[in-house]
mmCIF file of C-alpha atoms in Angstrom:
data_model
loop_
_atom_site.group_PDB
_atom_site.id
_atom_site.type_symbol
_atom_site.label_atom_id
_atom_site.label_comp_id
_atom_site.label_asym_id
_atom_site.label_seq_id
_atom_site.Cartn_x
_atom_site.Cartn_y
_atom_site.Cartn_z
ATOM 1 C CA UNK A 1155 0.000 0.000 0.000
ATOM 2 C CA UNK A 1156 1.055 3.680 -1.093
ATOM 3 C CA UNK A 1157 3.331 2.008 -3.244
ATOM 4 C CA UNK A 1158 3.635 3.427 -7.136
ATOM 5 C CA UNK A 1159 4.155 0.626 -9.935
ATOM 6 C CA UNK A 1160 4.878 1.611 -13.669
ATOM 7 C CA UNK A 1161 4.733 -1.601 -16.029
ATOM 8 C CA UNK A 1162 6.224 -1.361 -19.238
ATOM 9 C CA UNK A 1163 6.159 -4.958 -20.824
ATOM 10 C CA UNK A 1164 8.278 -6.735 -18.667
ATOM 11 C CA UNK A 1165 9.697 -3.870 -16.998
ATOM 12 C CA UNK A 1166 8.419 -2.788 -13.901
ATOM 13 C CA UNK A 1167 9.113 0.293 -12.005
ATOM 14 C CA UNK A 1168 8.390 0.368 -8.418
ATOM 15 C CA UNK A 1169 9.232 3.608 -5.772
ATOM 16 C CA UNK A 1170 7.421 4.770 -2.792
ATOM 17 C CA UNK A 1171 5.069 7.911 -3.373
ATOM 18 C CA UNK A 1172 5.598 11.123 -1.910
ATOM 19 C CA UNK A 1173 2.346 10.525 0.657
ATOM 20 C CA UNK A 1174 4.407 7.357 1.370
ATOM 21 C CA UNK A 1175 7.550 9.335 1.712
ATOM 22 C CA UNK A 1176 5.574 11.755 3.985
ATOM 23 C CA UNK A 1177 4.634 9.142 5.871
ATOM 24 C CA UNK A 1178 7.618 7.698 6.652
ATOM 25 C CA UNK A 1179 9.562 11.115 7.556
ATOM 26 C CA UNK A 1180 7.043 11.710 9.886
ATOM 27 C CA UNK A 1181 7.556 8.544 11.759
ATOM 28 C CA UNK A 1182 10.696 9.261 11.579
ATOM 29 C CA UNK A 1183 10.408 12.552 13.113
ATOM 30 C CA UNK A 1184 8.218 11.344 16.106
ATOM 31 C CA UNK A 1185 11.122 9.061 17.157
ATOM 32 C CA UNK A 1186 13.604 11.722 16.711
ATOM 33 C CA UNK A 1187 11.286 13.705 18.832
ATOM 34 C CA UNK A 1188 11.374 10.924 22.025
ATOM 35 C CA UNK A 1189 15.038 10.659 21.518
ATOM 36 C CA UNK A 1190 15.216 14.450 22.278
ATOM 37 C CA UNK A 1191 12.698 14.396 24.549
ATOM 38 C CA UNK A 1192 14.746 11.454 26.580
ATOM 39 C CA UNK A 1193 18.073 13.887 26.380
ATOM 40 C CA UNK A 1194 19.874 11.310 24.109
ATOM 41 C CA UNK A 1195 21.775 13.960 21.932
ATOM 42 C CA UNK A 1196 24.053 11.178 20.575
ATOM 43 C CA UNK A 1197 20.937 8.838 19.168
ATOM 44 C CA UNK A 1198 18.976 11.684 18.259
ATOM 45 C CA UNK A 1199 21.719 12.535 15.417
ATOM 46 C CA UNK A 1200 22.521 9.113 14.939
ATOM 47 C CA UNK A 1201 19.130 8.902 13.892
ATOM 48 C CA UNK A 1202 18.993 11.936 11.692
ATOM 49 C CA UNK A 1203 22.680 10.791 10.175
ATOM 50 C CA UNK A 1204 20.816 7.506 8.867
ATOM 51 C CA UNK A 1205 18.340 8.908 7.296
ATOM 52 C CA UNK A 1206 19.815 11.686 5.204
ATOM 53 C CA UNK A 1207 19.627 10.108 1.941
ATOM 54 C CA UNK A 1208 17.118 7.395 2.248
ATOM 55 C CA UNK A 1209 13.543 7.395 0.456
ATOM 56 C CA UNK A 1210 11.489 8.945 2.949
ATOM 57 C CA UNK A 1211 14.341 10.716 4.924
ATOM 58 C CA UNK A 1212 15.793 13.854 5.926
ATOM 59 C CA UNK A 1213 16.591 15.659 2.525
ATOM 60 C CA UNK A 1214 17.754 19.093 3.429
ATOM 61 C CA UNK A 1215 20.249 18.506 6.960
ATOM 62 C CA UNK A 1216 23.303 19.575 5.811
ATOM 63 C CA UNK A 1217 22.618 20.013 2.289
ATOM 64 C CA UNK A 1218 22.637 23.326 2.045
ATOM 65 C CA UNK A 1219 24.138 25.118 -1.277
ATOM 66 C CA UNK A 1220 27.062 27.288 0.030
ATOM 67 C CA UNK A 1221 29.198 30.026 -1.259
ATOM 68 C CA UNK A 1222 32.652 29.416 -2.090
ATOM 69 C CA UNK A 1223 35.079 29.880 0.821
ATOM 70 C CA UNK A 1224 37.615 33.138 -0.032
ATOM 71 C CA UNK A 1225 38.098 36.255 1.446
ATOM 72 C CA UNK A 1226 35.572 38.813 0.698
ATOM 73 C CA UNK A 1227 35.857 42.193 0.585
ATOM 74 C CA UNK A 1228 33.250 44.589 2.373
ATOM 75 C CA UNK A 1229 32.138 46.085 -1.037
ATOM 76 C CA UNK A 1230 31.398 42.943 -2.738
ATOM 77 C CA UNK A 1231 28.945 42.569 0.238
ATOM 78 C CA UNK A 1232 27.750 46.245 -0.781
ATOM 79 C CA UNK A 1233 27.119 44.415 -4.025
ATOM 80 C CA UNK A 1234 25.050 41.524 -2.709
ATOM 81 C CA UNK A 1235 23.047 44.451 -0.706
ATOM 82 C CA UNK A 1236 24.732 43.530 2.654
ATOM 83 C CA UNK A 1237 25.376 46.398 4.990
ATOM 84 C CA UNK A 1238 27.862 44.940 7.479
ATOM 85 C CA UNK A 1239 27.587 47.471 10.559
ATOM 86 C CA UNK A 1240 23.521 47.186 10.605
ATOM 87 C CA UNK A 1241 24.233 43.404 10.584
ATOM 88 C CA UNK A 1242 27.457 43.082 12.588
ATOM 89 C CA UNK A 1243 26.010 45.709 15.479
ATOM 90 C CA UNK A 1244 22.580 45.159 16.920
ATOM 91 C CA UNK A 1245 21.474 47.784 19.308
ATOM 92 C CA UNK A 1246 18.185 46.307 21.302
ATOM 93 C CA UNK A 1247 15.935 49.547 21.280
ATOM 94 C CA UNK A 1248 12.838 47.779 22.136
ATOM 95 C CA UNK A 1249 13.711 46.382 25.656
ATOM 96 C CA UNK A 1250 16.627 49.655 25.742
ATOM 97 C CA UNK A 1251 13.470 51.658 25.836
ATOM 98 C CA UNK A 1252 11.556 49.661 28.275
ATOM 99 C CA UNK A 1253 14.297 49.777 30.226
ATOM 100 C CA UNK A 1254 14.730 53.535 30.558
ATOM 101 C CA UNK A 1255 10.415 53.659 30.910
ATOM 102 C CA UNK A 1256 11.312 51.461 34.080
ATOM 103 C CA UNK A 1257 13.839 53.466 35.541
ATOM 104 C CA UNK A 1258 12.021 56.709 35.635
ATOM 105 C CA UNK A 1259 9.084 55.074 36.381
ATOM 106 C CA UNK A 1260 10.764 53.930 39.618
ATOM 107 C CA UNK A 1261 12.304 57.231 40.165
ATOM 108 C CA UNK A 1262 8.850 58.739 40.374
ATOM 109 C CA UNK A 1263 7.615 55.990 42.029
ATOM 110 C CA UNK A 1264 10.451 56.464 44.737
ATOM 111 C CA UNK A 1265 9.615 60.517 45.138
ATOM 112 C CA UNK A 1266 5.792 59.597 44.914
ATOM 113 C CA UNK A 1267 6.484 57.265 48.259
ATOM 114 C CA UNK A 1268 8.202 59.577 49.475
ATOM 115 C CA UNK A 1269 6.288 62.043 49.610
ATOM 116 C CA UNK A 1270 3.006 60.213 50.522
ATOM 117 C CA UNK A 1271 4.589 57.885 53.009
ATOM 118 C CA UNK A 1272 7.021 61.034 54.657
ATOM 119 C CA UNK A 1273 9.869 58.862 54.358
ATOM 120 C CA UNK A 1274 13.379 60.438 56.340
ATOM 121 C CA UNK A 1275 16.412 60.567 55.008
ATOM 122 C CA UNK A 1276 17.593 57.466 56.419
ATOM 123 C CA UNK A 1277 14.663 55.477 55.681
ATOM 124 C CA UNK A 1278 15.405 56.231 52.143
ATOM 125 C CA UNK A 1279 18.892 56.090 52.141
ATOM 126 C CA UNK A 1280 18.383 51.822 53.737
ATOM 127 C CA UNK A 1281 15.770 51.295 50.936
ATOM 128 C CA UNK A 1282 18.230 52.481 48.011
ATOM 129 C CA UNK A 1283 20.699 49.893 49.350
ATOM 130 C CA UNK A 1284 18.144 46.917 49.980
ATOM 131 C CA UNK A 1285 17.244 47.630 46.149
ATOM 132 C CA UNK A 1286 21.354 48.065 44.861
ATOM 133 C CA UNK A 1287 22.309 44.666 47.212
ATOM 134 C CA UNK A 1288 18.911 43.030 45.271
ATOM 135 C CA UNK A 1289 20.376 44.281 41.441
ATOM 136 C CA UNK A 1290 24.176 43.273 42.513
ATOM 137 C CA UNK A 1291 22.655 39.863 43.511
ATOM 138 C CA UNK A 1292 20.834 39.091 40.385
ATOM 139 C CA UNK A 1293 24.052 40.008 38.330
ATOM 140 C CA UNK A 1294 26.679 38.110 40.843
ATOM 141 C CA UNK A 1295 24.300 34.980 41.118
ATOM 142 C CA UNK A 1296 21.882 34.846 37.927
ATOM 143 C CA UNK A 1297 23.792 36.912 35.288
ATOM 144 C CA UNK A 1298 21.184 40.074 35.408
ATOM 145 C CA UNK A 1299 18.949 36.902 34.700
ATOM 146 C CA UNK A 1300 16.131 38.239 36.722
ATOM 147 C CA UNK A 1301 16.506 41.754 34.992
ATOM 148 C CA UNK A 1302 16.764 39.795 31.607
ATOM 149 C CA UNK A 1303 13.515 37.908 32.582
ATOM 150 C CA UNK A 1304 11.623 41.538 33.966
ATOM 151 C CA UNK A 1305 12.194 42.773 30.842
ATOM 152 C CA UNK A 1306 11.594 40.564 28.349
ATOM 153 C CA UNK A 1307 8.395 39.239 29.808
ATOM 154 C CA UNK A 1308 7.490 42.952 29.701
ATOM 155 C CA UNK A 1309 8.660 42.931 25.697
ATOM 156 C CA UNK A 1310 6.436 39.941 25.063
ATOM 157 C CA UNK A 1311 3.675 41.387 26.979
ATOM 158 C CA UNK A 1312 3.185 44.527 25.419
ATOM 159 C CA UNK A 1313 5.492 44.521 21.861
ATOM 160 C CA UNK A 1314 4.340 42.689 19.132
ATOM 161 C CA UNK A 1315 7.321 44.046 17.233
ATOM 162 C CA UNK A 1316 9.659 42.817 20.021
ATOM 163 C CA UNK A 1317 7.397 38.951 19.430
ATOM 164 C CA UNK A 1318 7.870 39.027 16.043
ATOM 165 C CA UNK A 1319 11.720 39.962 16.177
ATOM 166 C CA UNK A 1320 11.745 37.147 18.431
ATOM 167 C CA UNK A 1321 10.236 34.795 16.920
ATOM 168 C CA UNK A 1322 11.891 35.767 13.225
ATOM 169 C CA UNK A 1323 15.591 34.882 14.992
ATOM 170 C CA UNK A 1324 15.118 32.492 16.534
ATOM 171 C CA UNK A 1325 13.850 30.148 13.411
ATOM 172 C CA UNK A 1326 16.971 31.975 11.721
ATOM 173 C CA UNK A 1327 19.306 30.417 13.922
ATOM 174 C CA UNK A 1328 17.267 26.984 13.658
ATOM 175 C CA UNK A 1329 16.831 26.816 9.913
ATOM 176 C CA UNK A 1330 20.454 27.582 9.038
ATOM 177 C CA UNK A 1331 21.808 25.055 11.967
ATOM 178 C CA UNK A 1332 19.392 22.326 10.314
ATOM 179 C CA UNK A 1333 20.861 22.769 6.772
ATOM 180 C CA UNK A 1334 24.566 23.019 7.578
ATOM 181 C CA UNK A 1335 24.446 19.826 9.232
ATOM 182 C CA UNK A 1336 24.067 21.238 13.203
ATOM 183 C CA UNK A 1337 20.359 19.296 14.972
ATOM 184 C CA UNK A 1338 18.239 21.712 16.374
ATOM 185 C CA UNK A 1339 17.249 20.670 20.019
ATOM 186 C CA UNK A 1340 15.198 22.646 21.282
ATOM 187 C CA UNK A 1341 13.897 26.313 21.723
ATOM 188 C CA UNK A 1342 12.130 28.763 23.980
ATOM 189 C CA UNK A 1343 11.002 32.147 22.294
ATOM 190 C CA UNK A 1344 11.165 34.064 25.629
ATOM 191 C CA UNK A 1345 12.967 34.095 28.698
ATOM 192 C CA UNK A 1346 10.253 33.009 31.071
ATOM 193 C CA UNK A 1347 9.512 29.979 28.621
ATOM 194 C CA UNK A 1348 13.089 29.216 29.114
ATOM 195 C CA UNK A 1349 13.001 29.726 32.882
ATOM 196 C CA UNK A 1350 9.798 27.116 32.807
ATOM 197 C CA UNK A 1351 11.722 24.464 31.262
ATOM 198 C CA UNK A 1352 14.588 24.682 32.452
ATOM 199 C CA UNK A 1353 14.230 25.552 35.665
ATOM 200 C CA UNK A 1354 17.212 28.562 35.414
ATOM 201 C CA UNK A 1355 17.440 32.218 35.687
ATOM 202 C CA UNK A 1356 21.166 31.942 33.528
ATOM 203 C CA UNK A 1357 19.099 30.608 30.555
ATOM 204 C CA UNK A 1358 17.655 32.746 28.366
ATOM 205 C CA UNK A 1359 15.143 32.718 25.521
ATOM 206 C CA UNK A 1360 17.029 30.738 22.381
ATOM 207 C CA UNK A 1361 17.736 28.039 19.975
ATOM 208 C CA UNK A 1362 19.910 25.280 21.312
ATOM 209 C CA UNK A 1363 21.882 22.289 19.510
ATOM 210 C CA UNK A 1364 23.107 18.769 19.427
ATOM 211 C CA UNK A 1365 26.685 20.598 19.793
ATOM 212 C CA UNK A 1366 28.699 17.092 21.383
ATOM 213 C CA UNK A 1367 30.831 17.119 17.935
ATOM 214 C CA UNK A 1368 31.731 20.406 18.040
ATOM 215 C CA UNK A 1369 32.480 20.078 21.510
ATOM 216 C CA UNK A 1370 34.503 17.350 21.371
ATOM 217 C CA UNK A 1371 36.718 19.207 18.389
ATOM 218 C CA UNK A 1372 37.075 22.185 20.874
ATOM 219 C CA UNK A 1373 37.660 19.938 24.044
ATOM 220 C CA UNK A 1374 40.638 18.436 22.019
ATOM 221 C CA UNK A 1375 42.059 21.272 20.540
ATOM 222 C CA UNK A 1376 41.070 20.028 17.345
ATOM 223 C CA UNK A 1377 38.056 22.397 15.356
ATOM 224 C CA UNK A 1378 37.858 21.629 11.427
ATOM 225 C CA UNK A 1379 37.289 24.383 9.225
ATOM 226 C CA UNK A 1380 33.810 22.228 8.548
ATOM 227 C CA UNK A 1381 32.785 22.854 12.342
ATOM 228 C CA UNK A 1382 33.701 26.624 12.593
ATOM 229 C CA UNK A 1383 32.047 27.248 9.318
ATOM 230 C CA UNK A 1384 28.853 25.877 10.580
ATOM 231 C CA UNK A 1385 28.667 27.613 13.838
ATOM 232 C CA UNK A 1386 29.439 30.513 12.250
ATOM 233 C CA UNK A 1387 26.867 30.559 9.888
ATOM 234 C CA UNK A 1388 25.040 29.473 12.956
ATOM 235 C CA UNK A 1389 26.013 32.510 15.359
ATOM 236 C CA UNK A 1390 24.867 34.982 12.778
ATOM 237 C CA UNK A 1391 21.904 33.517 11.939
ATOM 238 C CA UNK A 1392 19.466 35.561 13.679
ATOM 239 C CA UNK A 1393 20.839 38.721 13.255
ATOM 240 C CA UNK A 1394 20.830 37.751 9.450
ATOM 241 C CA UNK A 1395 17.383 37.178 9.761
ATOM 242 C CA UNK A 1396 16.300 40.678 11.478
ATOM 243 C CA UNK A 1397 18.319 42.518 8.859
ATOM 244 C CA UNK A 1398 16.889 41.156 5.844
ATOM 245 C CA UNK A 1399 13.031 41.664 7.523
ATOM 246 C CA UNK A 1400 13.729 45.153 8.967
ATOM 247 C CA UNK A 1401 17.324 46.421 7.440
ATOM 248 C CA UNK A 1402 18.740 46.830 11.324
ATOM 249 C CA UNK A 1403 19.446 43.843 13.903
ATOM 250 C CA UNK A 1404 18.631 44.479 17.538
ATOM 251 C CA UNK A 1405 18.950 41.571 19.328
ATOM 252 C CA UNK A 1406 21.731 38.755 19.290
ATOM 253 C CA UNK A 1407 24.738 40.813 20.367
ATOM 254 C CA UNK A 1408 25.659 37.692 22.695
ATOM 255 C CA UNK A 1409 25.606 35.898 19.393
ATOM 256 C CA UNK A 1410 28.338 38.272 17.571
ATOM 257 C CA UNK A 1411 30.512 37.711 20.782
ATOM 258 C CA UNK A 1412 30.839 33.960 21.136
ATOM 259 C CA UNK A 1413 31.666 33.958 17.592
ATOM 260 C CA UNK A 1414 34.194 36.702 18.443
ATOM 261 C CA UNK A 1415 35.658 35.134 21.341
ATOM 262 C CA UNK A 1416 35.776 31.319 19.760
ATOM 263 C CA UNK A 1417 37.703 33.204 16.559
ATOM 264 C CA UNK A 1418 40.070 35.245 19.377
ATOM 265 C CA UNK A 1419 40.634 31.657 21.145
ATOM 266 C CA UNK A 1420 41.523 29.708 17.901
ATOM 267 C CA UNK A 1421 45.011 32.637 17.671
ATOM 268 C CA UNK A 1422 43.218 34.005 13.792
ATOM 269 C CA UNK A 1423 44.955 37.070 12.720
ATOM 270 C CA UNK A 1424 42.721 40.286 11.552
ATOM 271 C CA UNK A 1425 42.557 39.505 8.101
ATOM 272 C CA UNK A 1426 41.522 35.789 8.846
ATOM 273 C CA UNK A 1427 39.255 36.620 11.108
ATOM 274 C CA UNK A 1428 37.852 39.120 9.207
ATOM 275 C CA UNK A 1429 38.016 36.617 6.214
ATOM 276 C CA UNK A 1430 36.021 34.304 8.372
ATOM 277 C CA UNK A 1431 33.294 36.912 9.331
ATOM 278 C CA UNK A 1432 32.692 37.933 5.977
ATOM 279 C CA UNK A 1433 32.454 34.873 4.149
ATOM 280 C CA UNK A 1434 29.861 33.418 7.132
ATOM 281 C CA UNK A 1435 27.754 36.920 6.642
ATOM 282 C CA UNK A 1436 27.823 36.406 2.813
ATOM 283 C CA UNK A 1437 26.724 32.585 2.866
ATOM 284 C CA UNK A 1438 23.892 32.879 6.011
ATOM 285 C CA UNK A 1439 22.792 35.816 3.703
ATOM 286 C CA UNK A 1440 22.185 33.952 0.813
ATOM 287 C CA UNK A 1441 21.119 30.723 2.039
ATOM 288 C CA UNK A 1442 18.193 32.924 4.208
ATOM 289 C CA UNK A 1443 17.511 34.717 0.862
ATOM 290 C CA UNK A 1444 17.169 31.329 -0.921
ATOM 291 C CA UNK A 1445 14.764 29.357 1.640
ATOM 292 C CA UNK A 1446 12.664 32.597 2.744
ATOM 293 C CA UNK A 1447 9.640 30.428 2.516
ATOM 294 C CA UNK A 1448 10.989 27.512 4.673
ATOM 295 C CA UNK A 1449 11.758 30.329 7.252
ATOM 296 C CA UNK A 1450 8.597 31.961 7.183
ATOM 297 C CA UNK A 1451 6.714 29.065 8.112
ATOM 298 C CA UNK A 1452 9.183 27.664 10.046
ATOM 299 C CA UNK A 1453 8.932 30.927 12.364
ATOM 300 C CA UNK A 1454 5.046 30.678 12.456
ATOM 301 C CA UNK A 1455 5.142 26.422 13.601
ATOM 302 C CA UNK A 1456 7.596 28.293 15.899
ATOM 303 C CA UNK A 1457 4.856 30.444 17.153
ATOM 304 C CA UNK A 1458 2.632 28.204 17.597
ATOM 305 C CA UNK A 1459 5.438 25.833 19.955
ATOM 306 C CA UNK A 1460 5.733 23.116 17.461
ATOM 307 C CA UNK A 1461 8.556 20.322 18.571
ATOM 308 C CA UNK A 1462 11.311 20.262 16.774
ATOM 309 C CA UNK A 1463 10.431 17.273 14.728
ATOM 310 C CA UNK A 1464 7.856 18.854 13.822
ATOM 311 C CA UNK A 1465 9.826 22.150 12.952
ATOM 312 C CA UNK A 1466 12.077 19.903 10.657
ATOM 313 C CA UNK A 1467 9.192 18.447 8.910
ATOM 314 C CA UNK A 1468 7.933 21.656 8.005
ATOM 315 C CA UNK A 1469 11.712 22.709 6.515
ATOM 316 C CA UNK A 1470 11.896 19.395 4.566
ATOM 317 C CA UNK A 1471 7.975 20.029 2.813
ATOM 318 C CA UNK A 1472 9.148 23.326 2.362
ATOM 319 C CA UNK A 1473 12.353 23.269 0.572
ATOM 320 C CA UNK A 1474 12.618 21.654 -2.972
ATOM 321 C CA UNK A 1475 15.603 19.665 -4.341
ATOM 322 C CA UNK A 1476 16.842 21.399 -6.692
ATOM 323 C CA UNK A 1477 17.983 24.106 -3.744
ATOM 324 C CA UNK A 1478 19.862 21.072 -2.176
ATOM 325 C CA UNK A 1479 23.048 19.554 -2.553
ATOM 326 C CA UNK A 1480 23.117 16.000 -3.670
ATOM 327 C CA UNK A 1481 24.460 13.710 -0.353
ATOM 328 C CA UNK A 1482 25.658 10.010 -1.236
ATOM 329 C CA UNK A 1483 23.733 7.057 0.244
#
């Protein structure tokens, strides 16, 4: 059943059918799901390894089409309409503003009790130092991860820009992981989702990965060109992502630093570096350009909390083959 025969004489021509292929891909993702679900990073891509080029399987992980690896010079990004410093410098206005909103708020707020309450001196003098011992624990013990949570919870609640930007980077950073060969697993699209599952005020809101191989490569002082180009591509995702939707990134400055740091650790001169940069702007450009479709769905299953399966599924129906690169059985 769901099986497609072509006879020709005595020739006979038998494949599954797409529904069939469906089918099985979806199976497939369900079990790649409870592997997730059960923490097993290591059978999770084990699975998704073993299925790459099989009938029914995972067509698009790591087959993405990439740019040739040289050093590129800032005006032939200019000529693929890429901007570097509204890419390679996100400034978060959205919470900035909330921010300052909070801050005067609480400086009227103070002068308000004050004057209501007839606070002394002293009185206010011992609350302005409960409050600065309360700030300089959240950033000794949580990383500012209460702050973080305050005011992102207060982005979600009342910007639907700040949502959308969200929401938009986030499947950035999981669409290009997925097709340069990196398993998405997991995500939380805001910093109390994160905090619900798991359980942390030093997690934030974000895209994480089966990472053990690149891990390993950096444990052992051993990172392939292959492995840095994919987490580069990887690191700039999101901002990618905002740029292209609203010509300036905001968030995903923590992004731009790891990448900086990791390059700093591996000893790369300026022009390397900078080599490195460019090339993983140019090709996370492109490649975003090329499957805008698969994104913009993929951010609305986001939306919606789809698993990651689920997420994939929508990349593969999304995506045809002639925007892949053939992988071998």
């Amino acid at each position: 059943m769901g099986i497609l025969c072509y006879s020709l004489g005595l020739n006979i021509s038998c494949g599954p059918t797409s529904e069939t292929r469906g089918v099985v891909r979806r199976e497939l993702l369900v079990k790649l799901d409870e592997e997730l679900g059960k923490g097993d990073d290591r059978a999770a891509l084990s699975l998704v390894k073993q299925n790459q080029a099989q009938p029914g399987g995972l067509r698009c992980f790591g087959a993405a089409r990439q740019v040739p690896q040289r050093l590129y010079t800032l005006d032939e990004l200019k000529l693929n309409g890429i901007e570097a410093s509204s890419l390679l410098s996100p400034v978060d206005s959205t919470l900035g503003s909330i921010e300052r909103i909070l801050q005067i708020s609480a400086g009227l707020g103070g002068f308000a009790a004050w004057n209501v309450l007839e606070l002394n001196p002293q009185q206010l003098f011992y609350i302005s130092v409960g409050l600065l011992f309360l700030w300089t624990l959240d950033l000794i013990s949580f990383g500012g991860g209460i702050s973080s949570l305050v005011l992102d919870t207060i982005g979600h609640t009342f910007s639907q820009k700040y949502r959308n930007r969200v929401v938009q980077h986030e499947a950035g950073h999981f669409l290009i992981a997925y097709l340069v060969g990196i398993l998405p697993r997991g995500y939380a699209l805001s910093s109390l989702e994160a905090f619900r599952k798991e359980g942390s005020l030093n997690v934030q809101a974000g895209t994480s990965f089966v990472d053990f191989e690149f891990l390993d490569e950096v444990n052992t002082g051993k990172l392939t060109a292959t492995m840095l180009n994919r987490f580069s591509c990887i690191a700039l995702a999101g901002v990618a992502t905002e740029y292209l939707l609203y010509g300036q990134a905001e968030g995903g400055l923590a992004d731009i630093n790891k990448l900086d740091g990791l390059i700093k650790g591996l000893g790369f001169t300026q022009k390397k570096a900078d080599s490195q940069v460019r090339w993983a702007v140019l090709n996370t450009i492109l490649l975003l350009r090329r499957h805008e479709k698969a994104r913009s769905k993929l951010a609305d299953g986001m939306s919606r909390g789809m698993s990651v399966g689920s997420c994939i599924n929508i990349i593969e129906d999304a995506i045809d083959d002639d925007d892949l690169v053939v992988l071998s059985e």
